[in-house]
Amino acid sequence: MTPDQLTLDLPPRARRRDPATSHAAAAQADQFAQRHTALILGALAQAGTRGLTIHEAAGVTGLDHVAVARRMPDLERAGLARPTNATRLSPSGRAARVWVVA
């Protein structure tokens, strides 16, 4: 999936009274968020029913696991991805949820 094929309704990143620089930064952040969600969704689609943890998705997409974690709620709200009941160990040895395409 390419970024132009996915458009999520993301929460506002700047308030009406914020300066123009904040609105410009928010617009740029939205572009990154849209691109990241498309990359993550593509990785989840490739993984199929096996799914991916945020760390695995980060490895596939080249994104940082924190960036992946930030986008998962957006994908879940949009009904495009969902967490499963499964977990796998993260690099730190902790349980990480496995996500799949909804």
Backbone as numpy.savetxt, mean C-alpha at the origin, in Angstrom:
# Nx Ny Nz CAx CAy CAz Cx Cy Cz
-0.40 -4.17 -12.84 -1.25 -2.99 -12.84 -0.35 -1.76 -12.84
-0.67 -0.83 -13.70 0.10 0.40 -13.77 -0.57 1.47 -12.93
0.18 2.49 -12.48 -0.40 3.52 -11.64 -1.60 4.23 -12.25
-1.64 4.37 -13.58 -2.77 5.07 -14.19 -4.03 4.21 -14.25
-3.92 2.93 -13.90 -5.08 2.05 -13.88 -5.75 1.98 -12.51
-5.13 2.60 -11.51 -5.66 2.54 -10.16 -5.76 3.94 -9.58
-6.94 4.28 -9.10 -7.13 5.56 -8.44 -7.91 5.31 -7.16
-7.26 5.56 -6.04 -7.92 5.40 -4.75 -8.37 6.74 -4.24
-9.43 6.73 -3.48 -9.92 7.94 -2.83 -9.18 8.06 -1.50
-8.09 8.80 -1.50 -7.25 8.95 -0.32 -7.71 10.12 0.53
-7.49 10.04 1.84 -7.89 11.15 2.71 -7.08 12.41 2.38
-7.64 13.59 2.65 -6.92 14.83 2.36 -5.61 14.90 3.15
-4.59 15.42 2.51 -3.28 15.53 3.15 -2.94 16.96 3.53
-3.77 17.90 3.13 -3.56 19.31 3.49 -4.92 19.94 3.80
-4.91 20.83 4.77 -6.14 21.53 5.13 -6.32 22.75 4.23
-7.56 23.23 4.14 -7.86 24.39 3.28 -7.00 25.60 3.63
-6.74 25.80 4.91 -6.00 27.00 5.33 -4.48 26.81 5.26
-4.01 25.64 4.92 -2.56 25.42 4.82 -1.98 26.23 3.67
-0.68 26.58 3.76 -0.06 27.35 2.68 0.04 26.53 1.38
0.26 27.22 0.30 0.34 26.59 -1.02 1.42 25.51 -1.06
2.51 25.71 -0.33 3.58 24.71 -0.32 3.09 23.38 0.26
2.23 23.47 1.27 1.67 22.24 1.85 0.76 21.53 0.86
0.00 22.29 0.11 -0.88 21.68 -0.90 -0.06 21.04 -2.03
1.04 21.68 -2.40 1.91 21.10 -3.43 2.53 19.81 -2.92
2.99 19.80 -1.68 3.57 18.59 -1.11 2.53 17.48 -1.00
1.30 17.85 -0.64 0.23 16.86 -0.54 -0.08 16.23 -1.89
-0.08 17.04 -2.93 -0.33 16.51 -4.28 0.75 15.53 -4.68
1.99 15.85 -4.35 3.10 14.95 -4.67 2.98 13.66 -3.86
2.60 13.77 -2.60 2.43 12.58 -1.76 1.33 11.69 -2.32
0.25 12.29 -2.84 -0.83 11.51 -3.45 -0.33 10.72 -4.65
0.54 11.34 -5.45 1.09 10.64 -6.62 1.91 9.43 -6.18
2.73 9.61 -5.13 3.50 8.48 -4.62 2.57 7.39 -4.08
1.55 7.80 -3.35 0.63 6.83 -2.76 -0.08 6.03 -3.85
-0.52 6.69 -4.90 -1.19 5.98 -6.00 -0.23 4.99 -6.67
1.00 5.43 -6.90 2.00 4.54 -7.52 2.30 3.36 -6.61
2.46 3.63 -5.32 2.78 2.56 -4.38 1.65 1.54 -4.29
0.41 2.01 -4.22 -0.70 1.07 -4.13 -0.80 0.20 -5.38
-0.51 0.76 -6.53 -0.54 -0.04 -7.76 0.55 -1.10 -7.74
1.74 -0.74 -7.28 2.84 -1.70 -7.19 2.50 -2.83 -6.22
1.96 -2.46 -5.07 1.62 -3.45 -4.04 0.51 -4.37 -4.54
-0.50 -3.81 -5.14 -1.61 -4.62 -5.65 -1.12 -5.58 -6.73
-0.23 -5.12 -7.58 0.35 -6.00 -8.59 1.12 -7.15 -7.97
1.89 -6.86 -6.92 2.65 -7.91 -6.23 1.71 -8.91 -5.56
0.65 -8.41 -4.94 -0.32 -9.31 -4.32 -1.01 -10.19 -5.36
-1.32 -9.60 -6.50 -1.96 -10.38 -7.57 -1.05 -11.49 -8.05
0.24 -11.20 -8.19 1.20 -12.21 -8.62 1.35 -13.32 -7.58
1.25 -12.96 -6.32 1.40 -13.95 -5.25 0.19 -14.88 -5.17
-0.94 -14.43 -5.67 -2.14 -15.27 -5.66 -2.61 -15.58 -4.26
-3.10 -16.81 -4.06 -3.67 -17.18 -2.77 -2.61 -17.32 -1.68
-1.36 -17.43 -2.06 -0.28 -17.50 -1.05 -0.19 -16.20 -0.29
-0.45 -15.07 -0.98 -0.41 -13.76 -0.36 1.00 -13.33 0.02
1.09 -12.15 0.60 2.37 -11.57 1.00 2.22 -10.84 2.33
3.28 -10.86 3.11 3.35 -9.98 4.27 3.83 -8.62 3.77
3.79 -7.61 4.62 4.28 -6.30 4.18 5.76 -6.37 3.84
6.51 -7.21 4.55 7.94 -7.32 4.28 8.19 -8.02 2.94
7.41 -9.04 2.66 7.53 -9.73 1.37 7.12 -8.82 0.23
6.04 -8.08 0.42 5.61 -7.13 -0.62 6.67 -6.06 -0.85
7.32 -5.63 0.21 8.40 -4.64 0.08 9.53 -5.21 -0.77
9.87 -6.46 -0.53 10.94 -7.09 -1.31 10.61 -7.21 -2.78
9.36 -7.49 -3.08 8.92 -7.65 -4.47 8.84 -6.30 -5.18
8.34 -5.29 -4.49 8.09 -3.99 -5.12 9.28 -3.04 -5.08
10.23 -3.30 -4.18 11.34 -2.37 -4.02 11.02 -1.22 -3.08
9.84 -1.25 -2.49 9.45 -0.21 -1.53 9.93 -0.60 -0.14
9.98 0.36 0.75 10.28 0.10 2.15 9.05 -0.55 2.80
9.25 -1.43 3.76 8.10 -2.10 4.38 7.18 -1.11 5.09
7.71 0.01 5.54 6.87 1.03 6.18 5.94 1.66 5.13
6.46 1.91 3.94 5.62 2.46 2.86 4.53 1.48 2.48
4.86 0.19 2.45 3.86 -0.83 2.15 2.79 -0.84 3.24
3.22 -0.82 4.49 2.28 -0.86 5.61 1.33 0.33 5.59
1.79 1.48 5.16 0.94 2.67 5.09 -0.15 2.54 4.03
0.12 1.80 2.97 -0.83 1.69 1.88 -1.86 0.58 2.07
-1.57 -0.40 2.93 -2.48 -1.53 3.09 -3.88 -1.11 3.55
-4.01 -0.19 4.52 -5.37 0.24 4.89 -6.12 0.90 3.73
-5.39 1.64 2.87 -6.03 2.24 1.70 -6.58 1.16 0.78
-5.78 0.13 0.53 -6.22 -0.96 -0.33 -7.38 -1.74 0.30
-7.33 -1.90 1.62 -8.42 -2.60 2.30 -9.71 -1.79 2.24
-9.63 -0.48 2.51 -10.82 0.38 2.45 -11.45 0.37 1.06
-10.60 0.30 0.04 -11.09 0.29 -1.34 -11.62 -1.08 -1.75
-11.48 -2.07 -0.88 -11.96 -3.41 -1.19 -11.07 -4.15 -2.17
-9.81 -3.74 -2.28 -8.90 -4.35 -3.25 -7.97 -5.39 -2.63
-7.74 -5.29 -1.33 -6.87 -6.25 -0.63 -7.46 -6.49 0.75
-7.10 -7.64 1.31 -7.58 -7.95 2.65 -6.56 -8.81 3.37
-6.49 -8.66 4.70 -5.61 -9.54 5.46 -6.28 -10.91 5.62
-5.48 -11.93 5.66 -5.99 -13.28 5.90 -5.80 -13.61 7.37
-6.20 -14.79 7.76 -5.95 -15.25 9.14 -4.54 -15.80 9.30
-3.83 -15.93 8.18 -2.48 -16.49 8.22 -1.45 -15.44 8.63
-0.37 -15.92 9.21 0.78 -15.07 9.51 2.04 -15.81 9.09
3.08 -15.04 8.83 4.41 -15.59 8.58 5.39 -14.71 9.35
6.54 -15.25 9.62 7.51 -14.50 10.39 8.12 -13.36 9.57
8.26 -12.22 10.21 8.93 -11.07 9.60 10.43 -11.25 9.79
11.23 -10.41 9.16 12.69 -10.50 9.36 13.11 -10.39 10.83
12.31 -9.72 11.65 12.65 -9.59 13.07 12.18 -10.79 13.89
11.49 -11.74 13.24 11.02 -12.92 13.92 9.63 -12.80 14.51
8.97 -11.70 14.25 7.60 -11.50 14.74 6.59 -11.94 13.70
5.40 -12.25 14.16 4.33 -12.65 13.24 3.87 -11.45 12.43
3.73 -11.65 11.14 3.25 -10.60 10.24 2.04 -11.14 9.50
1.00 -10.31 9.38 -0.20 -10.73 8.67 0.09 -10.95 7.18
-0.61 -11.88 6.61 -0.51 -12.16 5.19 -1.70 -11.49 4.51
-1.43 -10.77 3.43 -2.46 -10.03 2.69 -2.63 -10.68 1.32
-3.86 -10.65 0.81 -4.19 -11.15 -0.52 -5.07 -10.13 -1.24
-5.18 -10.30 -2.54 -6.11 -9.51 -3.32 -7.52 -9.90 -2.92
-8.37 -8.93 -2.70 -9.76 -9.20 -2.27 -10.60 -9.68 -3.43
